[in-house]
Structures are given as C-alpha cells and as structure tokens.
Amino acid sequence: MTNPFRKERKFIGEFLAEWSIRIVASLSIVIIFLIFFFVFREAASLFTTMNVGTANSKTETPAPRSADAQAAAPEQYSAETYGDAPETYGESDGAAEQYNPAVEVEPLPGTNILTPLNMNYPEIYNPETGSLPADINDPTPMGTFSVTEQPLSLWENLTSNVWQPVGVQPKFGMIPLLIGTAKTTVIAILLGAPLGILAAIFTAFFAPARVRNIVKPAIELLAGFPSVVVGFFCLVTVASFIQDNFDNTFRLNALVGGIGLALAVIPIVYAIAEDSLSAVPRTLWEASLALGSTKWQTAYRVMLPAAAPGVFAAVLLGIGRAFGETMIAIMATGNAALNSWSAFAPARTFAATIGSEMGEVVWGSEHYGVLFLLGTILFVVSFSLNAVTELYVKKRLIKRFQGR
Amino acid sequence: MQTFTGHIPYSKKVLGFFAVMVALIATVAILGIIVGMIGDFIIEGGPNITGAFLTEFPRNSNTEGGIFPALIGTTFLVMIMTIMGVPIGTATAIYLSEFAKQDSVFARSVRFAVNTLAGVPSIVFGLFGVGFFVQFLGKGLDNATGSSSFGDGSLLWASATLAVLTLPVVIVSVEEALRAVPRELREASLALGATRWQTIVRVVLPNAVSGILTGSILAVGRGAGEVATILFVGVTYSAEQLPGSITDKFMHLGYHLYVLATQSPDVDKTLPLQYATTLVLLALTFTLNFSAIFVRSRLRRN
Amino acid sequence: MAKELQAKIHASAFSVFYRDKQALHSVTLDIPERKVTAFIGPSGCGKSTFLRSINRMNDLVEGVRNEGRMIVDGTDVYDKSVDVVTLRRRIGMVFQKSIPFPKSIYENITYGMTLTERKTKAELDEIVESSLKRSALWEEVKDRLKNSALGLSGGQQQRLCIARAIAVNPDILLMDEPCSALDPISTGKVEELISELKDTYTIVLVTHNMQQAARVSDLTGFFLMGKLIEFDKTRTIFTSPAQKETEDYITGRFG
C-alpha cells in the first residue's frame, strides 16, 4: 500500500533558505578567522619581506621632498605626529632629567588627514593636549640622519626600549608601549574593578527593589557613553582636577588615562558581576540568614565566594576592555612612549599607538607592519581573555550551581 | 534567660555597617560620576547648541561654524551599517535560536565566535577594515572593474567595518527576543503542519519584531559613538560637501570631537564647540539607547 | 489486510528515550478509529510522551530516540519515507495551554490552510465558518472574526484551537490535557465538543482528570512510570480494573 504521509510537495525554497541561514550564521566564525588572518597578514609582511632597520637605511641621505609619497613620508611624519615635540621639551625639562632631550627638532610643516590645513606647526602644541615626543628617550634625535648606527635585527628592534617609528633609523621598541599599556590597565582595574564589584554587591543584596531599578540601568547607561566622550571628559575635566590636586608636571598622564579607562571598565565589571551574583541560588541566601548570619556577612562571605568565577570573569573582561580601549587612551594618557612606571608620567598604550599612527603611516611600510603586529597582539590577548572566561569560568559556574 | 535581641558584639556591628557603607559609597560614586559628566556636558555645551550649529558647515579650519556634515555623515554611516549588519545578525540569531542543536560543535563555535567578536577591541576592527575591506576587497574590486573608487577608505567600508563590530549586539538582542517567543506557539504551528521555515516566518519573526528593532537601535547607538574603528577607513576631519556616494569620505561626530579636542590649532578657542559636539553625540546615543530600553521593556511585558 | 480491520493507530513495542533516560517502556496498543481513547496516569508517567510520539512532536526535543513501531494508517510514522509535515497535517493536535497565535480569529483558523495552498476568499470563509460551527464557537465570535484571538476567554481560546486544528481536515485529533487550564463550565463545553467530534475523528486524549476520562472516552489506558499498565474499555477500567496499580490509582490511593 502507498504511504499516506509521503511528501505532498517539495520545499526547495525552504531548503535553500535554511542553508542560507546556516551559512550566514557561520559568518561569525569566518569573521574571527578573517580578522586574525588579515591583521596578522599585514603584520607578517615584517617577517617575510622586510628586515626592519635595514630596509629604511636606504634613505640615508635626506630625501628631497618630491611627489613620491614614499620619499616624502618620513619628513611628513616627523612634522605631524611628533612635531609637537619642541615645546613639550621645554615644559618637561626641569622635571625629570631622564627626559633630557638631545637636540631640538626643526619640524617641517606638513599636512595630513589628522591635522587641519594651513596650520602653523610650533603653535600646535598646547598644554591642553600635552602630547610628549615619542622619541623622548632617544639619544639620536630624529631628523638627524645618522648612518653610523648599526642596523638592528627585527627582534632587537622590537624589544628595545625606544619607540621612535619615524626617522632614518626607525625604532620600534615595544618596551615603553608595554609599560604604558600595563600602567594604565592596572590603574583602570584597580579603580574600576572594586567600584564595579561593590556596586554590584550593593544592587544585588542591599538595595531595595525600587533603588535597584534605577541604579542598574543608570550604571548600564555608562556603557552607552561613546569612548571619545569619556576621553574628552578626562582630557578637559579630570585632567584639570588631578592637576589641581596633585600638582603633577604632566597634565595628561597615566593616572588621568587610567581613570578614563576605569569609566569604561566599570559598566562591564558591574554588569557581569551583578549577573553572576544574582545567579547564585536564592536558597543559599536564605539558608545563611536562617543560620543566624547577618545580611552583610551572607553577602560577603557566602554569596560573593559562590559567585567568584563570575566575578573573576568580570575582572578579566574588564582587563580586556581597558587593554584594548583606544580613544580614551589617545586623548587622556599624554600619549608619550616613556620608560617610566610613574602614574604621573604620560603613557602610550598599544591601542593608542595604532590609533594615532595608523592614519599617517605609509601603507605597506615596516611601520605599517609593526602597527599591525600591535593589532595582532591586541587581538590575541582579547581572544585569550574571552576564551578563558568562556571555556573555563562558565564551566566552573555551572559546576558550582548545578553540580554537573 | 536567653533573649532574641541585641547579642551582636559591637565590633561586628561596626564591621557590618562599614561593609554596607563601602558598597553604598561605591555605587554613589559611580552614579555621581555619571551625573557629573552629563551635567558638565549640559552646562557647558547646552548654551552652544543652536540651530546654526546643527545646520552649518564648519568654518575656518573647524574653529567656527557648525557640525552639519558630521551629523549627516554619522547618520549615513549608521544607516548603511544597519542595512548591512542587521540582516546578518538576525539570520545568525535565527540560526542559534531556531535551527541549532544546542550541543552541536557548530552551534557552540558560532556562539563562541559571537562572544569573542564582542570582546575584540574596536581598534582591531579598524585594522581589519583596512586589511580586509579596503586593501583586500576594495583593491580587489578596483583591479577587477578597473575603477579606482573602492581602494580607499570610504563611507561604504566604514559602514561595513562598523557592521561587523555591532554584529554581536544585534545577534544577542534578536536571539533574546526569539527565545522569548513561547515554545508552545512554535509547537502549535508545527502541529498544524507548518514547516519549520513557515513557523519562523509566520509565527516566530512577527513576535520578535520588537526584539529586532531593539537590536538594531542598540547597534546604531553603539556604532554612532564608535571612533577608533573608523579612524582609518574613510572618516575625514573636513569635508566641503556632504558625501554624495558610498565611496566618498565622510565626517563623523565622534571623530570631529576628537579632532577638535586634540588636533585643533587652538583648543581653548574651540572648547565651546567641543562641548556642544559632545552633547549632541551623547544626546544621539542616549536617545537611541533609551528607545531600545523602552522597546525592550514593552517586549518583556508582553 | 482489509483496512477496516486495522486499528487507526497501532503501537508495537514502542519505547522513547531522552538521552539515557527511558521515558516509555515498550508500549503496545491499538487505538480504534472514530472513538475517544483517553490516557490517564500521574504526571511524568509517559502518557504525553506517547501522545506526542504519534505526530512526532517529540522530534523537537533534543536527544530523543525511539524504538519499536508507531503505525498510523498502516504506515510507520518513523519510516524514512514519511514526511513529518504531511504527517502533522493529517494529525491535528490541541495543547494543554490554549495558545492562539497573536493574530485575528479569522487568521488563526486559516493559518493551517494557507500553509500549502492558495485558497480563494470564499473558500476560506466557508471553512472558517464550518470549523467554528463544529467547534461550537461560531455563534459567539461570528461578529468579531477580525478581532484578535487573544481577546477571547480561556475556554473560547481552547475551542478556537480545536477549530484551528480541524480546519486543516485531519482524521486524528490528539489532545494533550486540553482542559487542565479551564474552569468547569468551559471544560464542560470542550467535553461536549469532544463527544460530538468523535463521529468524524479519531480522538486521543491525555488527561490527568479521571472523571473526564470516564465521562468522554470509549477506551482508557493507564500509564505508570513509562509503562502502559492497562488498556481496556473505559467502563472496565473504572469498574473492574485487572491490575492492582490501576485500581490504586483510580481509587485515589496515589497520584
């Protein structure tokens, strides 16, 4: 006998639609690979086609300004990004002897997409932005075309402690950037994580429902602040506040930047910590109270440890945010690549370096490659932090609450 | 005789008071900063927002005039971003909520990728935009078509980069909305002989419209304020005209603020402009976020 | 084999597993055509699992696995050649919660019909009217067909769901505790409807309400812990059950 439930008609359209959905869904995975591939590919050019330090030594003689973009590039750069150097020197002169500049640079006027047209160079610097020269530690001032220096190998160059990407002998030492990134990230986490976690404890356990319904969206609102707005706030208001209270030499410094980054970290730490604190079974709360503990004892000694993996995840993701945040770091840290651990000295982070230099770099040059290398590091670190929280922390949470 | 009152030692009471106060102070401090920031922007920026400011081009190297092209540029940017990103995000959310076997390797990989994407720093998306969209796709298109309009940063590539950045935002909100559609509704439809696809199109999606809307608005809110991502893929500090095509460069509110605050020849002179720009940008993103919250709360109530 | 001798639904050694947990243990039974067959038992006993296996709604549950055969109209519904969509169109289902789509009453009824074919307005109108009449809802809603179905009362909504199910013209109606969320008056109306519908449809009813099974069904099966303990004429089950467990259950000693 025939099957009464055979297909009445074919659904080719639906078959296609379902598969399109699947393919589109796989895009997220593809994008992750594409990001890694394309960011790393540009960085990889460093290791394959170029030998940093020697490639550029071809420009031993000052290149005449010509229509040739390659040749004109170095001069332009020194003028634009680092041209604000001279006046900063004056300001920092007495402050710290290690910043003693060797030679004053004669900046060349130039134009690029970051600097408004017709601008007169020496005037660009002003204490508001407080940019410091990138080459502050460099014994060889840029603009002086020295051929006597030994070309560095790529590895030596990257691990040196001078970041001076523009010049005849470009220096791509990442140590100052590493210090700057670590410094600002640590400050941001030290400020942001306790505040976020305490606020999460308050809203989860102590605040009455009506207060919670206001506080929670309000703090989440902070996540909606564009980072350029937070950066601006730090640049103008926080920086002045810090200078008024601490009498620091540099108006913009790692502390100001760290505070700005903390503002970006707080909503993330808060949201995830609050989620995991609220996810602790309510029975634990009641059981503890029934045993005669007070509310605060229960909150700090029972609920917080129970939610520890989630709070840990919150801090990890907070670190990721502070580490990768660009606009706040560009605007509020002073943006100078120094080898100083002082909170009151300026700092230059990985992300800020990319953000401020990528716009002017010659595409395909070694500087370009190094910036993509920084990007690769940012990507790998954020990916790892996320992987740890996804794979490790979530498992721990599930184990704890469901005993699986 | 034992009583039930007052047997907590004094030191513990102090500790308890302190423990609660610390949490309270932290909360108040955060709220204080938020209120302080908004207040600062309103007081300093509010008086400078005039009709002319919103409708005029900047003049004299951005030191005078308005922000009209930046406003329009931002609007175009997020519109194109939405058109590109929301369908992809919605489709991914449909897959995760309707098709995926939750334990399958593929579904878990997609979920992991979405979470990872949400954690990638925005500057890395910017580099991705340069490396993939401009250098690879754009240059590739130019070579294939013989034109020269795609191989440089433009509204198109900036929107595409932002669409990638905001993808997780869309996916998470739409998936939440799809999951809020009762399972029974799907079963009722399937039991009537609807295919899975018919059920999605005719029952699930109409019930998740507000979720898709929320996701789009949140994505627009996120995208409108994002500067680091677009730094190298087509934004410009000064434009004579509004962008006429998607391959033009464009001005952007956030970038405009960045340039005014850090690159301008006379930062002090433009401070009122900076505050006003900040306030406009903030008002824009907050309006978007609030409407998303509003739509979502209506969704949750239903 | 002549068709009329066949049971409408025939399960043989049918088992269901959710991952490693066995939810149904080798159930074998015949459900006759155009009768009301009720399944009773405490919650979690497998009666709903059995019901949902008939039109393969259980396929939607992740990690579900079947053994044995479930034969409807002479065809094993788990056979590869069976199209599950077609199967479900032939077997209507009414759920525990009344779940009208958030559409108008009219659209709710026409939902199933418009899935596969284009019908004219007149045809649709006719089917809407006849299904609403058969589900005894026509008089109550005929003036507000374009209103949202969510505005109906609980009992009306459940009858609307029945109307929606019979509009696609199935021969079997599965009802999964259709009255558990209804008040006694609405329950009465739905039960009345079930009795009327059994002339046309083979009805399989899962209920936790023994009186309901006694009132409306012709045959009753008693499930316990995933096993079919007893299956017989309703009268027999409720007056002289063969098994001790059945007796304990219907006399209210547990469950």
CSV table of N, CA and C in Angstrom, one decimal, chain A residues 274-396:
chain,number,residue,atom,x,y,z
A,274,GLU,N,27.2,41.6,38.6
A,274,GLU,CA,25.8,41.7,39.1
A,274,GLU,C,25.0,40.4,38.6
A,275,ASP,N,25.2,40.1,37.3
A,275,ASP,CA,24.6,38.9,36.8
A,275,ASP,C,24.9,37.7,37.6
A,276,SER,N,26.2,37.5,37.8
A,276,SER,CA,26.6,36.3,38.5
A,276,SER,C,26.2,36.3,40.0
A,277,LEU,N,26.2,37.4,40.6
A,277,LEU,CA,25.7,37.5,42.0
A,277,LEU,C,24.3,37.1,42.1
A,278,SER,N,23.5,37.7,41.1
A,278,SER,CA,22.1,37.4,41.1
A,278,SER,C,21.8,35.9,40.8
A,279,ALA,N,22.7,35.3,40.1
A,279,ALA,CA,22.5,33.9,39.6
A,279,ALA,C,22.8,32.9,40.7
A,280,VAL,N,23.4,33.4,41.8
A,280,VAL,CA,23.6,32.5,42.9
A,280,VAL,C,22.2,32.1,43.5
A,281,PRO,N,22.0,30.8,43.7
A,281,PRO,CA,20.6,30.4,44.1
A,281,PRO,C,20.2,31.2,45.4
A,282,ARG,N,19.0,31.6,45.3
A,282,ARG,CA,18.4,32.4,46.4
A,282,ARG,C,18.4,31.6,47.7
A,283,THR,N,18.3,30.3,47.6
A,283,THR,CA,18.2,29.4,48.7
A,283,THR,C,19.5,29.5,49.6
A,284,LEU,N,20.6,29.8,49.0
A,284,LEU,CA,21.9,30.0,49.7
A,284,LEU,C,21.8,31.2,50.6
A,285,TRP,N,21.2,32.2,50.1
A,285,TRP,CA,21.0,33.4,50.9
A,285,TRP,C,20.1,33.2,52.1
A,286,GLU,N,19.0,32.5,51.8
A,286,GLU,CA,18.0,32.2,52.9
A,286,GLU,C,18.6,31.2,53.9
A,287,ALA,N,19.3,30.2,53.4
A,287,ALA,CA,19.9,29.3,54.3
A,287,ALA,C,20.9,30.0,55.3
A,288,SER,N,21.7,30.9,54.7
A,288,SER,CA,22.7,31.5,55.5
A,288,SER,C,22.0,32.4,56.6
A,289,LEU,N,21.0,33.2,56.1
A,289,LEU,CA,20.3,34.0,57.1
A,289,LEU,C,19.6,33.2,58.2
A,290,ALA,N,19.1,32.0,57.8
A,290,ALA,CA,18.5,31.1,58.7
A,290,ALA,C,19.4,30.6,59.8
A,291,LEU,N,20.7,30.5,59.4
A,291,LEU,CA,21.7,30.1,60.4
A,291,LEU,C,22.1,31.2,61.3
A,292,GLY,N,21.6,32.4,61.1
A,292,GLY,CA,21.8,33.5,62.0
A,292,GLY,C,22.9,34.4,61.5
A,293,SER,N,23.3,34.3,60.3
A,293,SER,CA,24.2,35.4,59.8
A,293,SER,C,23.5,36.6,59.5
A,294,THR,N,24.2,37.7,59.5
A,294,THR,CA,23.6,39.0,59.1
A,294,THR,C,23.6,39.0,57.6
A,295,LYS,N,22.9,40.1,57.1
A,295,LYS,CA,22.8,40.2,55.6
A,295,LYS,C,24.2,40.5,55.0
A,296,TRP,N,25.0,41.3,55.7
A,296,TRP,CA,26.3,41.7,55.1
A,296,TRP,C,27.2,40.5,55.1
A,297,GLN,N,27.2,39.7,56.2
A,297,GLN,CA,28.0,38.5,56.3
A,297,GLN,C,27.7,37.6,55.2
A,298,THR,N,26.4,37.4,55.0
A,298,THR,CA,25.9,36.5,53.9
A,298,THR,C,26.4,37.0,52.6
A,299,ALA,N,26.3,38.3,52.4
A,299,ALA,CA,26.6,38.9,51.1
A,299,ALA,C,28.1,38.7,50.8
A,300,TYR,N,29.0,39.0,51.8
A,300,TYR,CA,30.4,39.0,51.5
A,300,TYR,C,31.0,37.6,51.7
A,301,ARG,N,30.5,36.8,52.6
A,301,ARG,CA,31.1,35.5,52.9
A,301,ARG,C,30.5,34.3,52.3
A,302,VAL,N,29.2,34.4,51.8
A,302,VAL,CA,28.6,33.3,51.2
A,302,VAL,C,28.3,33.6,49.7
A,303,MET,N,27.7,34.7,49.4
A,303,MET,CA,27.2,34.9,48.0
A,303,MET,C,28.4,35.3,47.2
A,304,LEU,N,29.3,36.2,47.7
A,304,LEU,CA,30.5,36.6,46.8
A,304,LEU,C,31.4,35.4,46.5
A,305,PRO,N,31.8,34.6,47.5
A,305,PRO,CA,32.6,33.4,47.1
A,305,PRO,C,31.9,32.5,46.2
A,306,ALA,N,30.6,32.4,46.3
A,306,ALA,CA,29.8,31.5,45.5
A,306,ALA,C,29.8,32.0,44.0
A,307,ALA,N,29.8,33.3,43.9
A,307,ALA,CA,29.8,33.8,42.5
A,307,ALA,C,31.2,34.2,42.0
A,308,ALA,N,32.2,33.7,42.8
A,308,ALA,CA,33.6,34.1,42.5
A,308,ALA,C,34.0,33.9,41.0
A,309,PRO,N,33.7,32.7,40.4
A,309,PRO,CA,34.1,32.6,39.0
A,309,PRO,C,33.6,33.7,38.1
A,310,GLY,N,32.3,34.0,38.3
A,310,GLY,CA,31.7,35.1,37.5
A,310,GLY,C,32.3,36.4,37.8
A,311,VAL,N,32.7,36.7,39.0
A,311,VAL,CA,33.3,38.0,39.3
A,311,VAL,C,34.7,38.0,38.7
A,312,PHE,N,35.4,36.9,38.7
A,312,PHE,CA,36.7,36.7,38.1
A,312,PHE,C,36.5,37.0,36.6
A,313,ALA,N,35.5,36.4,36.0
A,313,ALA,CA,35.3,36.7,34.6
A,313,ALA,C,35.1,38.2,34.3
A,314,ALA,N,34.3,38.8,35.2
A,314,ALA,CA,34.0,40.2,35.1
A,314,ALA,C,35.3,41.0,35.1
A,315,VAL,N,36.2,40.7,36.0
A,315,VAL,CA,37.5,41.4,36.0
A,315,VAL,C,38.3,41.1,34.8
A,316,LEU,N,38.3,39.8,34.3
A,316,LEU,CA,39.1,39.5,33.1
A,316,LEU,C,38.6,40.3,31.9
A,317,LEU,N,37.3,40.4,31.7
A,317,LEU,CA,36.8,41.1,30.6
A,317,LEU,C,37.0,42.6,30.8
A,318,GLY,N,37.0,43.0,32.0
A,318,GLY,CA,37.3,44.4,32.3
A,318,GLY,C,38.8,44.7,31.9
A,319,ILE,N,39.7,43.8,32.2
A,319,ILE,CA,41.1,44.0,31.7
A,319,ILE,C,41.1,44.1,30.2
A,320,GLY,N,40.4,43.2,29.6
A,320,GLY,CA,40.4,43.2,28.1
A,320,GLY,C,39.9,44.5,27.6
A,321,ARG,N,38.9,45.1,28.2
A,321,ARG,CA,38.4,46.4,27.7
A,321,ARG,C,39.4,47.5,27.9
A,322,ALA,N,40.0,47.5,29.1
A,322,ALA,CA,41.0,48.6,29.4
A,322,ALA,C,42.2,48.5,28.5
A,323,PHE,N,42.6,47.2,28.2
A,323,PHE,CA,43.7,46.9,27.4
A,323,PHE,C,43.5,47.4,25.9
A,324,GLY,N,42.3,47.2,25.5
A,324,GLY,CA,42.1,47.5,24.0
A,324,GLY,C,41.4,48.8,23.7
A,325,GLU,N,41.1,49.6,24.8
A,325,GLU,CA,40.4,50.8,24.6
A,325,GLU,C,41.3,51.8,23.9
A,326,THR,N,40.8,52.5,22.9
A,326,THR,CA,41.7,53.4,22.1
A,326,THR,C,41.5,54.8,22.4
A,327,MET,N,40.3,55.3,22.2
A,327,MET,CA,40.1,56.8,22.2
A,327,MET,C,40.4,57.4,23.5
A,328,ILE,N,40.0,56.7,24.6
A,328,ILE,CA,40.3,57.3,25.9
A,328,ILE,C,41.8,57.3,26.1
A,329,ALA,N,42.5,56.3,25.7
A,329,ALA,CA,43.9,56.2,25.8
A,329,ALA,C,44.6,57.3,25.0
A,330,ILE,N,44.1,57.5,23.8
A,330,ILE,CA,44.7,58.5,22.9
A,330,ILE,C,44.6,59.9,23.6
A,331,MET,N,43.4,60.2,24.1
A,331,MET,CA,43.1,61.5,24.5
A,331,MET,C,43.6,61.9,25.9
A,332,ALA,N,43.7,60.9,26.8
A,332,ALA,CA,43.9,61.2,28.2
A,332,ALA,C,45.2,60.8,28.8
A,333,THR,N,46.0,60.0,28.1
A,333,THR,CA,47.2,59.5,28.7
A,333,THR,C,48.4,60.3,28.5
A,334,GLY,N,48.3,61.3,27.6
A,334,GLY,CA,49.5,62.1,27.3
A,334,GLY,C,50.2,61.5,26.1
A,335,ASN,N,50.0,60.2,25.9
A,335,ASN,CA,50.4,59.5,24.7
A,335,ASN,C,51.9,59.6,24.4
A,336,ALA,N,52.8,59.6,25.4
A,336,ALA,CA,54.2,59.5,25.1
A,336,ALA,C,54.8,58.2,25.5
A,337,ALA,N,55.7,57.7,24.7
A,337,ALA,CA,56.2,56.3,24.9
A,337,ALA,C,57.4,56.5,25.8
A,338,LEU,N,57.2,56.4,27.1
A,338,LEU,CA,58.2,56.6,28.1
A,338,LEU,C,58.5,55.3,28.8
A,339,ASN,N,59.7,55.2,29.3
A,339,ASN,CA,60.1,54.0,30.1
A,339,ASN,C,59.9,54.4,31.6
A,340,SER,N,58.8,54.9,31.9
A,340,SER,CA,58.5,55.3,33.3
A,340,SER,C,57.3,54.5,33.9
A,341,TRP,N,57.5,54.0,35.1
A,341,TRP,CA,56.3,53.4,35.7
A,341,TRP,C,55.5,54.4,36.6
A,342,SER,N,55.9,55.6,36.6
A,342,SER,CA,55.2,56.6,37.4
A,342,SER,C,53.8,56.8,36.9
A,343,ALA,N,52.8,56.9,37.8
A,343,ALA,CA,51.4,57.1,37.4
A,343,ALA,C,51.2,58.5,36.9
A,344,PHE,N,52.2,59.4,37.3
A,344,PHE,CA,52.0,60.8,36.9
A,344,PHE,C,52.8,61.1,35.7
A,345,ALA,N,53.4,60.1,35.1
A,345,ALA,CA,54.1,60.3,33.8
A,345,ALA,C,53.2,59.9,32.7
A,346,PRO,N,53.3,60.5,31.6
A,346,PRO,CA,52.4,60.1,30.4
A,346,PRO,C,52.7,58.6,30.0
A,347,ALA,N,51.8,58.1,29.3
A,347,ALA,CA,51.9,56.7,28.9
A,347,ALA,C,51.4,56.6,27.5
A,348,ARG,N,51.9,55.6,26.8
A,348,ARG,CA,51.3,55.3,25.4
A,348,ARG,C,51.0,53.9,25.3
A,349,THR,N,49.7,53.6,25.1
A,349,THR,CA,49.3,52.2,25.0
A,349,THR,C,49.4,51.6,23.6
A,350,PHE,N,49.3,50.3,23.5
A,350,PHE,CA,49.3,49.6,22.2
A,350,PHE,C,48.2,50.2,21.4
A,351,ALA,N,47.0,50.2,21.9
A,351,ALA,CA,45.8,50.6,21.1
A,351,ALA,C,46.0,52.1,20.7
A,352,ALA,N,46.5,52.9,21.6
A,352,ALA,CA,46.6,54.4,21.3
A,352,ALA,C,47.7,54.6,20.2
A,353,THR,N,48.7,53.7,20.2
A,353,THR,CA,49.7,53.8,19.2
A,353,THR,C,49.2,53.5,17.9
A,354,ILE,N,48.4,52.5,17.8
A,354,ILE,CA,47.8,52.2,16.5
A,354,ILE,C,46.9,53.3,16.1
A,355,GLY,N,46.1,53.8,17.0
A,355,GLY,CA,45.1,54.8,16.7
A,355,GLY,C,45.7,56.1,16.2
A,356,SER,N,46.8,56.5,16.8
A,356,SER,CA,47.4,57.8,16.5
A,356,SER,C,48.3,57.7,15.3
A,357,GLU,N,48.9,56.5,15.0
A,357,GLU,CA,49.9,56.5,14.0
A,357,GLU,C,49.4,55.9,12.7
A,358,MET,N,48.4,55.1,12.8
A,358,MET,CA,47.9,54.4,11.6
A,358,MET,C,47.5,55.3,10.5
A,359,GLY,N,46.9,56.4,10.9
A,359,GLY,CA,46.4,57.4,9.9
A,359,GLY,C,47.4,58.0,9.0
A,360,GLU,N,48.7,58.0,9.5
A,360,GLU,CA,49.7,58.7,8.7
A,360,GLU,C,50.7,57.8,8.1
A,361,VAL,N,50.6,56.5,8.4
A,361,VAL,CA,51.7,55.6,8.0
A,361,VAL,C,51.6,55.3,6.5
A,362,VAL,N,52.7,55.1,5.9
A,362,VAL,CA,52.7,54.7,4.5
A,362,VAL,C,52.2,53.2,4.5
A,363,TRP,N,51.2,53.0,3.7
A,363,TRP,CA,50.6,51.6,3.7
A,363,TRP,C,51.6,50.7,3.1
A,364,GLY,N,51.9,49.6,3.8
A,364,GLY,CA,52.8,48.6,3.3
A,364,GLY,C,54.2,48.8,3.9
A,365,SER,N,54.5,49.9,4.5
A,365,SER,CA,55.8,50.1,5.1
A,365,SER,C,56.0,49.3,6.3
A,366,GLU,N,57.3,49.3,6.8
A,366,GLU,CA,57.5,48.5,8.0
A,366,GLU,C,56.8,49.0,9.2
A,367,HIS,N,56.7,50.3,9.3
A,367,HIS,CA,55.9,50.9,10.4
A,367,HIS,C,54.5,50.4,10.4
A,368,TYR,N,53.9,50.4,9.2
A,368,TYR,CA,52.6,49.8,9.0
A,368,TYR,C,52.5,48.4,9.5
A,369,GLY,N,53.6,47.6,9.1
A,369,GLY,CA,53.6,46.2,9.6
A,369,GLY,C,53.7,46.1,11.1
A,370,VAL,N,54.5,47.0,11.7
A,370,VAL,CA,54.6,46.9,13.2
A,370,VAL,C,53.3,47.3,13.9
A,371,LEU,N,52.6,48.3,13.3
A,371,LEU,CA,51.3,48.6,13.9
A,371,LEU,C,50.3,47.5,13.8
A,372,PHE,N,50.4,46.7,12.7
A,372,PHE,CA,49.5,45.6,12.6
A,372,PHE,C,50.0,44.5,13.5
A,373,LEU,N,51.3,44.4,13.8
A,373,LEU,CA,51.7,43.5,14.8
A,373,LEU,C,51.1,43.8,16.2
A,374,LEU,N,51.1,45.1,16.5
A,374,LEU,CA,50.5,45.5,17.7
A,374,LEU,C,49.0,45.1,17.7
A,375,GLY,N,48.4,45.3,16.6
A,375,GLY,CA,47.0,44.9,16.5
A,375,GLY,C,46.8,43.4,16.7
A,376,THR,N,47.7,42.6,16.1
A,376,THR,CA,47.7,41.1,16.3
A,376,THR,C,47.8,40.8,17.8
A,377,ILE,N,48.7,41.5,18.5
A,377,ILE,CA,48.8,41.2,19.9
A,377,ILE,C,47.5,41.6,20.7
A,378,LEU,N,46.9,42.7,20.3
A,378,LEU,CA,45.6,43.1,20.9
A,378,LEU,C,44.6,42.0,20.7
A,379,PHE,N,44.5,41.6,19.5
A,379,PHE,CA,43.5,40.6,19.1
A,379,PHE,C,43.8,39.3,19.9
A,380,VAL,N,45.0,38.8,19.9
A,380,VAL,CA,45.3,37.5,20.6
A,380,VAL,C,45.0,37.6,22.1
A,381,VAL,N,45.4,38.7,22.7
A,381,VAL,CA,45.1,38.9,24.1
A,381,VAL,C,43.6,38.9,24.4
A,382,SER,N,42.9,39.7,23.6
A,382,SER,CA,41.5,39.8,23.9
A,382,SER,C,40.8,38.4,23.6
A,383,PHE,N,41.3,37.8,22.6
A,383,PHE,CA,40.7,36.5,22.3
A,383,PHE,C,41.0,35.5,23.4
A,384,SER,N,42.2,35.5,24.0
A,384,SER,CA,42.5,34.6,25.0
A,384,SER,C,41.7,34.9,26.3
A,385,LEU,N,41.6,36.2,26.6
A,385,LEU,CA,40.8,36.5,27.8
A,385,LEU,C,39.4,36.0,27.7
A,386,ASN,N,38.8,36.2,26.5
A,386,ASN,CA,37.5,35.7,26.2
A,386,ASN,C,37.4,34.2,26.3
A,387,ALA,N,38.4,33.6,25.7
A,387,ALA,CA,38.4,32.1,25.7
A,387,ALA,C,38.4,31.6,27.1
A,388,VAL,N,39.2,32.2,27.9
A,388,VAL,CA,39.3,31.7,29.3
A,388,VAL,C,38.0,31.9,30.0
A,389,THR,N,37.4,33.0,29.8
A,389,THR,CA,36.1,33.2,30.5
A,389,THR,C,35.0,32.2,30.0
A,390,GLU,N,35.0,32.1,28.6
A,390,GLU,CA,34.0,31.2,28.0
A,390,GLU,C,34.2,29.8,28.5
A,391,LEU,N,35.4,29.3,28.3
A,391,LEU,CA,35.7,27.8,28.4
A,391,LEU,C,35.9,27.4,29.9
A,392,TYR,N,36.6,28.3,30.6
A,392,TYR,CA,36.9,27.9,32.0
A,392,TYR,C,35.9,28.3,33.0
A,393,VAL,N,35.7,29.7,33.0
A,393,VAL,CA,34.9,30.2,34.1
A,393,VAL,C,33.4,29.7,34.0
A,394,LYS,N,32.9,29.7,32.8
A,394,LYS,CA,31.5,29.3,32.7
A,394,LYS,C,31.3,27.8,33.2
A,395,LYS,N,32.3,27.0,32.9
A,395,LYS,CA,32.2,25.6,33.3
A,395,LYS,C,32.2,25.6,34.8
A,396,ARG,N,33.1,26.4,35.4
A,396,ARG,CA,33.1,26.4,36.9
A,396,ARG,C,31.8,26.8,37.5
